[in-house]
Amino acid sequence: MPNKPPLTGKFPLTRMRRNRGDDWGRRLVGETRISVDDLVWPLFVTEGNDVGEPVKSMPGVERLSVDRIVKAAGQAVELGIPAIAIFPNTDPKLKTSDALEAFNPDNLVCRAVKAIKEAHSDLGVICDVALDPYNADGHDGIVRDGKILNDETVAALCRQAVVQAKAGCDIVAPSDMMDGRIKAIREALDKEGFQDVRILSYAAKYASAFYGPFRDAVGSGGALKGDKKTYQMDPANSDEALREVAMDIAEGADMIMVKPGMPYLDIIGRIKTTFAMPTFAYQVSGEYAMIHSAAANGWLDLDGAMMESIIAFKRAGADAVFTYFAPVIAKKIKQ
Ligand code: PBG
């Protein structure tokens, strides 16, 4: 992105509206396009058989049992969506202060990954690395005396990532914001022979109010004690995001995530231009809920707002977007 505006003509010799005068002309000069290849579909998995529980705050989104998530994965393949991301709604009885269920090779996520990869080996499967689905207090890290412990958590995340890799996951995505976890996870994966498992680092993840509906979907919201401000970033900061990304690249990250999405387009733009890394954006649950609820009230056009939000990510510099709209957008593009 150039800092100065490019040299351009003067009115009336130049009329900017000329290029906007018709549909074919607008298509011809369009700078950004959305392709199905740019989409990642986040999915919620829950216990049971043939279960699809609607998430109230996320219209059109359901928590799916393993058999149903395999079907959703099949739909992703059919639509040409390259990858899905899986988040578990863990039985509250399995949540402990040491988050032991995270290391269970037979936990919900691992069972889902195995079943999905068995049915659809060519679909990319992404797993979140963080302890919040398994932690009794809803935090991404291990808590002692009210403090989120960094190094103890990193050791736990390494175990969790290896368990997910063993289940067949292609990309591990640490979303926990502990310091030093990318290098530690890279080394733990390599030691177990998983050199080819990629790391998507949630390098710039902000302590955001926009995660509310997600915490409802995975059932961690009610459990959460306090907030995540001692590890997730302050929404006021931008230079700090560059330092986070620089460190994670040095530690071996293959891809970088910015999260949330739309309120942080400036961060996506800076990161993409500074590092030229594969840079992803997460259109989080709250962004999805906002668009849906406004549309449900007749206050904005759902399709229009949905497509505009995704093109904005691409324009800002995102290579791919995690979005709950993924299958709907993919169908729209296919038409
Ligand atoms: C937690 C995690 C969160 C999301 C993805 N992984 C929530 C949080 O940090 O509390 C949010 C996704 C969304 O809101 O759609 N590791």
Coordinates of C-alpha atoms and ligand atoms in Angstrom, one line a residue:
M1 CA 0.0 0.0 0.0
P2 CA 1.6 3.3 -1.1
N3 CA 1.7 6.1 1.5
K4 CA 1.1 8.9 -1.0
P5 CA -1.9 8.9 -3.3
P6 CA -1.0 7.9 -6.8
L7 CA -0.6 10.7 -9.4
T8 CA -4.0 11.1 -11.0
G9 CA -5.9 13.4 -13.3
K10 CA -7.9 16.5 -12.6
F11 CA -11.6 17.2 -13.2
P12 CA -13.1 17.6 -15.8
L13 CA -10.5 15.7 -17.9
T14 CA -10.8 12.9 -15.4
R15 CA -14.2 11.8 -14.2
M16 CA -13.9 9.0 -11.7
R17 CA -17.5 8.0 -12.2
R18 CA -16.8 6.9 -15.8
N19 CA -15.4 3.6 -14.7
R20 CA -18.4 3.0 -12.4
G21 CA -21.0 3.5 -15.1
D22 CA -22.0 -0.1 -15.8
D23 CA -21.8 -3.5 -14.3
W24 CA -19.2 -4.9 -16.9
G25 CA -17.0 -1.9 -16.4
R26 CA -17.1 -2.2 -12.6
R27 CA -16.2 -5.8 -12.9
L28 CA -13.3 -5.0 -15.2
V29 CA -11.7 -2.6 -12.8
G30 CA -12.5 -4.5 -9.6
E31 CA -9.3 -4.8 -7.5
T32 CA -10.3 -7.6 -5.0
R33 CA -12.1 -10.8 -5.4
I34 CA -13.4 -13.5 -3.0
S35 CA -12.8 -17.1 -3.9
V36 CA -14.0 -20.2 -2.1
D37 CA -10.3 -20.9 -1.7
D38 CA -10.1 -18.0 0.8
L39 CA -12.6 -19.5 3.3
V40 CA -12.1 -21.5 6.5
W41 CA -15.3 -22.8 8.1
P42 CA -15.3 -23.0 11.9
L43 CA -17.4 -25.8 13.3
F44 CA -18.5 -26.8 16.8
V45 CA -18.5 -30.4 17.9
T46 CA -20.5 -31.9 20.8
E47 CA -21.3 -35.3 22.3
G48 CA -24.0 -37.6 21.0
N49 CA -25.3 -39.1 17.9
D50 CA -27.3 -37.3 15.1
V51 CA -27.2 -34.1 17.2
G52 CA -27.5 -30.6 15.9
E53 CA -28.1 -28.1 18.7
P54 CA -28.7 -24.5 17.5
V55 CA -26.4 -21.9 19.0
K56 CA -28.9 -19.2 20.0
S57 CA -26.7 -16.2 19.5
M58 CA -25.4 -17.5 16.2
P59 CA -28.3 -18.0 13.7
G60 CA -27.6 -20.9 11.3
V61 CA -24.8 -22.3 13.5
E62 CA -25.2 -25.6 15.3
R63 CA -23.1 -27.7 17.7
L64 CA -22.8 -31.0 15.8
S65 CA -22.2 -34.5 17.0
V66 CA -19.2 -36.3 15.4
D67 CA -21.4 -38.1 12.8
R68 CA -22.9 -34.8 11.8
I69 CA -19.6 -32.9 11.7
V70 CA -18.4 -35.5 9.2
K71 CA -21.4 -34.7 7.0
A72 CA -20.6 -30.9 7.4
A73 CA -17.0 -31.7 6.3
G74 CA -18.4 -33.5 3.3
Q75 CA -20.4 -30.4 2.5
A76 CA -17.1 -28.3 2.8
V77 CA -15.4 -30.6 0.3
E78 CA -18.4 -30.4 -2.1
L79 CA -18.3 -26.6 -1.9
G80 CA -14.6 -26.5 -2.4
I81 CA -13.8 -24.9 1.0
P82 CA -10.2 -25.8 1.7
A83 CA -10.3 -26.2 5.4
I84 CA -12.4 -26.4 8.5
A85 CA -11.6 -25.5 12.1
I86 CA -13.0 -27.5 15.0
F87 CA -14.0 -26.3 18.4
P88 CA -15.3 -28.6 21.1
N89 CA -18.2 -28.1 23.5
T90 CA -16.8 -30.2 26.3
D91 CA -19.0 -31.9 28.9
P92 CA -18.7 -29.6 32.0
K93 CA -18.0 -32.7 34.1
L94 CA -14.7 -33.2 32.2
K95 CA -13.5 -29.7 32.9
T96 CA -10.8 -29.5 35.6
S97 CA -8.3 -26.9 36.9
D98 CA -5.5 -28.9 35.2
A99 CA -7.4 -29.2 31.9
L100 CA -6.4 -32.9 31.7
E101 CA -9.0 -33.7 29.1
A102 CA -7.0 -31.7 26.6
F103 CA -4.4 -34.5 26.6
N104 CA -6.9 -37.3 26.2
P105 CA -6.2 -38.9 22.8
D106 CA -9.9 -39.9 22.7
N107 CA -11.4 -36.5 23.6
L108 CA -14.1 -35.0 21.5
V109 CA -11.9 -33.1 19.2
C110 CA -9.6 -36.0 18.5
R111 CA -12.6 -38.3 17.8
A112 CA -13.9 -35.7 15.4
V113 CA -10.6 -35.2 13.6
K114 CA -10.1 -38.9 13.1
A115 CA -13.6 -39.4 11.8
I116 CA -13.3 -36.4 9.4
K117 CA -9.9 -37.4 8.1
E118 CA -11.1 -40.9 7.5
A119 CA -14.0 -39.8 5.4
H120 CA -12.3 -36.7 3.8
S121 CA -8.5 -37.0 3.7
D122 CA -8.1 -34.1 1.3
L123 CA -9.9 -31.6 3.6
G124 CA -7.6 -29.4 5.7
V125 CA -8.4 -29.8 9.4
I126 CA -7.4 -27.1 11.9
C127 CA -7.5 -27.5 15.7
D128 CA -7.4 -24.8 18.3
V129 CA -4.6 -25.1 20.8
A130 CA -5.7 -23.5 24.1
L131 CA -7.0 -24.9 27.3
D132 CA -10.3 -23.0 27.6
P133 CA -12.6 -25.9 26.5
Y134 CA -11.1 -28.1 29.2
N135 CA -10.4 -25.6 32.0
A136 CA -12.8 -25.4 34.9
D137 CA -12.3 -21.6 35.0
G138 CA -12.7 -21.0 31.3
H139 CA -9.2 -19.6 30.8
D140 CA -6.8 -20.5 28.0
G141 CA -4.0 -21.2 30.5
I142 CA -3.5 -22.9 33.8
V143 CA -4.6 -20.7 36.7
R144 CA -2.9 -20.7 40.1
D145 CA -3.8 -18.1 42.8
G146 CA -5.7 -16.1 40.3
K147 CA -2.7 -15.9 37.9
I148 CA -2.5 -17.4 34.4
L149 CA 0.8 -19.3 34.5
N150 CA 2.8 -18.9 31.3
D151 CA 5.5 -21.6 31.2
E152 CA 3.3 -24.3 32.8
T153 CA 0.6 -23.6 30.2
V154 CA 3.1 -23.7 27.3
A155 CA 4.1 -27.2 28.4
A156 CA 0.5 -28.2 28.5
L157 CA -0.1 -26.7 25.0
C158 CA 2.7 -28.8 23.6
R159 CA 1.1 -32.0 24.9
Q160 CA -2.3 -30.9 23.5
A161 CA -0.8 -30.1 20.1
V162 CA 0.9 -33.5 19.9
V163 CA -2.3 -35.2 20.8
Q164 CA -4.1 -33.3 18.0
A165 CA -1.4 -34.1 15.5
K166 CA -1.6 -37.8 16.4
A167 CA -5.4 -37.7 15.7
G168 CA -4.6 -36.4 12.2
C169 CA -5.0 -32.7 12.4
D170 CA -3.1 -30.8 9.6
I171 CA -2.8 -27.4 11.3
V172 CA -2.5 -26.6 15.0
A173 CA -3.7 -23.1 15.8
P174 CA -2.5 -21.8 19.2
S175 CA -5.0 -19.2 20.2
D176 CA -3.9 -18.9 23.8
M177 CA -1.5 -15.9 23.6
M178 CA 1.1 -17.4 26.0
D179 CA 4.7 -16.2 25.4
G180 CA 7.1 -18.6 23.7
R181 CA 4.5 -21.3 22.8
I182 CA 5.2 -21.3 19.0
K183 CA 8.8 -22.5 19.4
A184 CA 7.9 -24.9 22.1
I185 CA 5.1 -26.4 20.1
R186 CA 7.2 -26.6 16.9
E187 CA 9.9 -28.5 18.8
A188 CA 7.4 -30.8 20.5
L189 CA 5.8 -31.6 17.1
D190 CA 9.1 -32.2 15.4
K191 CA 10.3 -34.4 18.2
E192 CA 7.3 -36.7 17.6
G193 CA 7.8 -36.8 13.9
F194 CA 5.2 -34.2 12.9
Q195 CA 7.4 -31.9 10.9
D196 CA 4.7 -31.4 8.3
V197 CA 2.0 -30.3 10.8
R198 CA 1.6 -26.5 10.2
I199 CA 1.3 -23.9 12.9
L200 CA -1.2 -21.1 12.5
S201 CA -0.3 -18.7 15.2
Y202 CA -3.0 -16.4 16.6
A203 CA -0.2 -13.9 17.0
A204 CA -2.4 -10.8 17.3
K205 CA -5.4 -11.8 19.3
Y206 CA -7.1 -9.1 21.2
A207 CA -9.0 -9.2 24.5
S208 CA -12.3 -8.5 22.8
A209 CA -16.0 -8.2 23.6
F210 CA -16.8 -9.8 20.3
Y211 CA -16.1 -13.4 21.5
G212 CA -19.3 -13.6 23.5
P213 CA -21.4 -15.9 21.3
F214 CA -18.5 -18.2 20.8
R215 CA -18.1 -18.7 24.5
D216 CA -21.8 -19.5 24.6
A217 CA -21.3 -22.0 21.7
V218 CA -18.4 -23.9 23.5
G219 CA -19.9 -23.4 26.9
S220 CA -16.9 -21.6 28.4
G221 CA -18.6 -18.3 28.9
G222 CA -20.4 -19.1 32.1
A223 CA -17.3 -20.8 33.5
L224 CA -14.9 -17.9 32.8
K225 CA -13.6 -16.2 35.9
G226 CA -12.5 -12.6 35.2
D227 CA -11.2 -11.6 31.8
K228 CA -8.3 -12.5 29.5
K229 CA -6.6 -9.1 29.5
T230 CA -3.3 -10.5 31.1
Y231 CA -2.6 -12.5 28.0
Q232 CA -4.8 -11.3 25.1
M233 CA -3.8 -7.9 23.6
D234 CA -5.2 -4.5 24.4
P235 CA -7.4 -3.3 21.6
A236 CA -5.6 0.1 21.8
N237 CA -2.3 -1.4 20.5
S238 CA -1.0 -1.8 17.0
D239 CA 2.9 -1.7 17.2
E240 CA 2.6 -4.4 19.8
A241 CA 0.9 -6.6 17.2
L242 CA 3.9 -6.3 15.0
R243 CA 6.2 -7.4 17.8
E244 CA 4.0 -10.4 18.6
V245 CA 4.0 -11.4 14.9
A246 CA 7.8 -10.9 14.5
M247 CA 8.4 -13.2 17.5
D248 CA 6.1 -15.9 16.3
I249 CA 7.7 -15.9 12.8
A250 CA 11.1 -16.3 14.4
E251 CA 9.7 -19.2 16.5
G252 CA 8.5 -21.0 13.4
A253 CA 4.9 -20.0 12.7
D254 CA 3.7 -20.9 9.2
M255 CA 0.8 -18.6 9.1
I256 CA -0.4 -15.6 11.2
M257 CA -3.9 -14.9 12.5
V258 CA -5.5 -11.5 13.4
K259 CA -8.5 -11.7 15.6
P260 CA -11.2 -10.3 15.8
G261 CA -11.5 -9.3 12.2
M262 CA -13.5 -6.3 11.1
P263 CA -12.5 -3.9 14.0
Y264 CA -8.9 -4.8 13.3
L265 CA -8.5 -4.3 9.5
D266 CA -5.7 -1.8 10.1
I267 CA -3.8 -4.5 12.0
I268 CA -4.2 -7.0 9.1
G269 CA -3.0 -4.4 6.6
R270 CA 0.1 -3.5 8.7
I271 CA 1.0 -7.2 9.3
K272 CA 0.6 -8.2 5.7
T273 CA 2.7 -5.3 4.3
T274 CA 5.4 -5.6 7.0
F275 CA 5.9 -9.4 7.0
A276 CA 4.5 -10.7 3.7
M277 CA 3.4 -13.8 5.6
P278 CA 0.3 -15.9 4.9
T279 CA -2.1 -13.7 7.0
F280 CA -5.5 -14.9 8.1
A281 CA -8.4 -13.0 9.7
Y282 CA -11.1 -14.4 12.0
Q283 CA -14.5 -12.9 11.5
V284 CA -15.5 -13.8 15.1
S285 CA -18.8 -14.9 16.6
G286 CA -19.8 -11.4 17.7
E287 CA -19.2 -10.0 14.2
Y288 CA -21.4 -12.8 12.8
A289 CA -24.1 -12.2 15.4
M290 CA -24.1 -8.5 14.8
I291 CA -24.7 -8.9 11.0
H292 CA -27.4 -11.5 11.6
S293 CA -29.3 -9.7 14.3
A294 CA -29.4 -6.4 12.4
A295 CA -30.6 -8.3 9.3
A296 CA -33.2 -10.1 11.4
N297 CA -34.6 -6.7 12.4
G298 CA -34.7 -5.6 8.8
W299 CA -32.0 -3.0 9.5
L300 CA -29.5 -4.2 6.9
D301 CA -29.3 -6.6 4.0
L302 CA -27.8 -9.9 5.1
D303 CA -26.2 -10.9 1.8
G304 CA -24.9 -7.5 1.1
A305 CA -23.4 -7.0 4.6
M306 CA -21.9 -10.6 4.5
M307 CA -20.2 -10.2 1.2
E308 CA -19.0 -6.7 1.9
S309 CA -17.4 -7.8 5.2
I310 CA -15.5 -10.5 3.4
I311 CA -14.2 -8.3 0.6
A312 CA -13.1 -5.9 3.3
F313 CA -10.8 -8.6 4.8
K314 CA -9.3 -9.3 1.4
R315 CA -8.8 -5.7 0.6
A316 CA -7.0 -5.1 3.9
G317 CA -4.6 -7.9 3.0
A318 CA -6.0 -11.2 4.4
D319 CA -5.1 -14.3 2.5
A320 CA -8.0 -16.3 4.0
V321 CA -10.9 -15.6 6.4
F322 CA -12.3 -17.8 9.1
T323 CA -16.0 -17.2 8.9
Y324 CA -19.2 -18.9 10.1
F325 CA -20.7 -17.6 6.8
A326 CA -18.3 -19.9 4.8
P327 CA -20.8 -22.4 3.4
V328 CA -23.3 -19.7 2.6
I329 CA -20.7 -17.6 0.8
A330 CA -19.3 -20.6 -1.0
K331 CA -22.8 -21.4 -2.4
K332 CA -23.2 -17.8 -3.4
I333 CA -19.9 -17.8 -5.3
K334 CA -20.8 -21.1 -7.0
Q335 CA -24.1 -19.7 -8.3
Ligands
PBG1 C1 -10.3 -19.5 22.8 C2 -10.9 -19.1 21.5 C3 -11.9 -18.0 21.4 C4 -12.3 -17.9 20.1 C5 -11.5 -18.9 19.4 N1 -10.7 -19.6 20.3 C6 -12.5 -17.2 22.5 C7 -11.7 -16.6 23.5 O1 -10.5 -16.3 23.4 O2 -12.3 -16.4 24.6 C8 -13.3 -17.0 19.6 C9 -13.9 -17.2 18.3 C10 -15.1 -16.5 18.0 O3 -15.6 -15.6 18.8 O4 -15.8 -16.7 17.0 N2 -9.1 -20.1 22.7

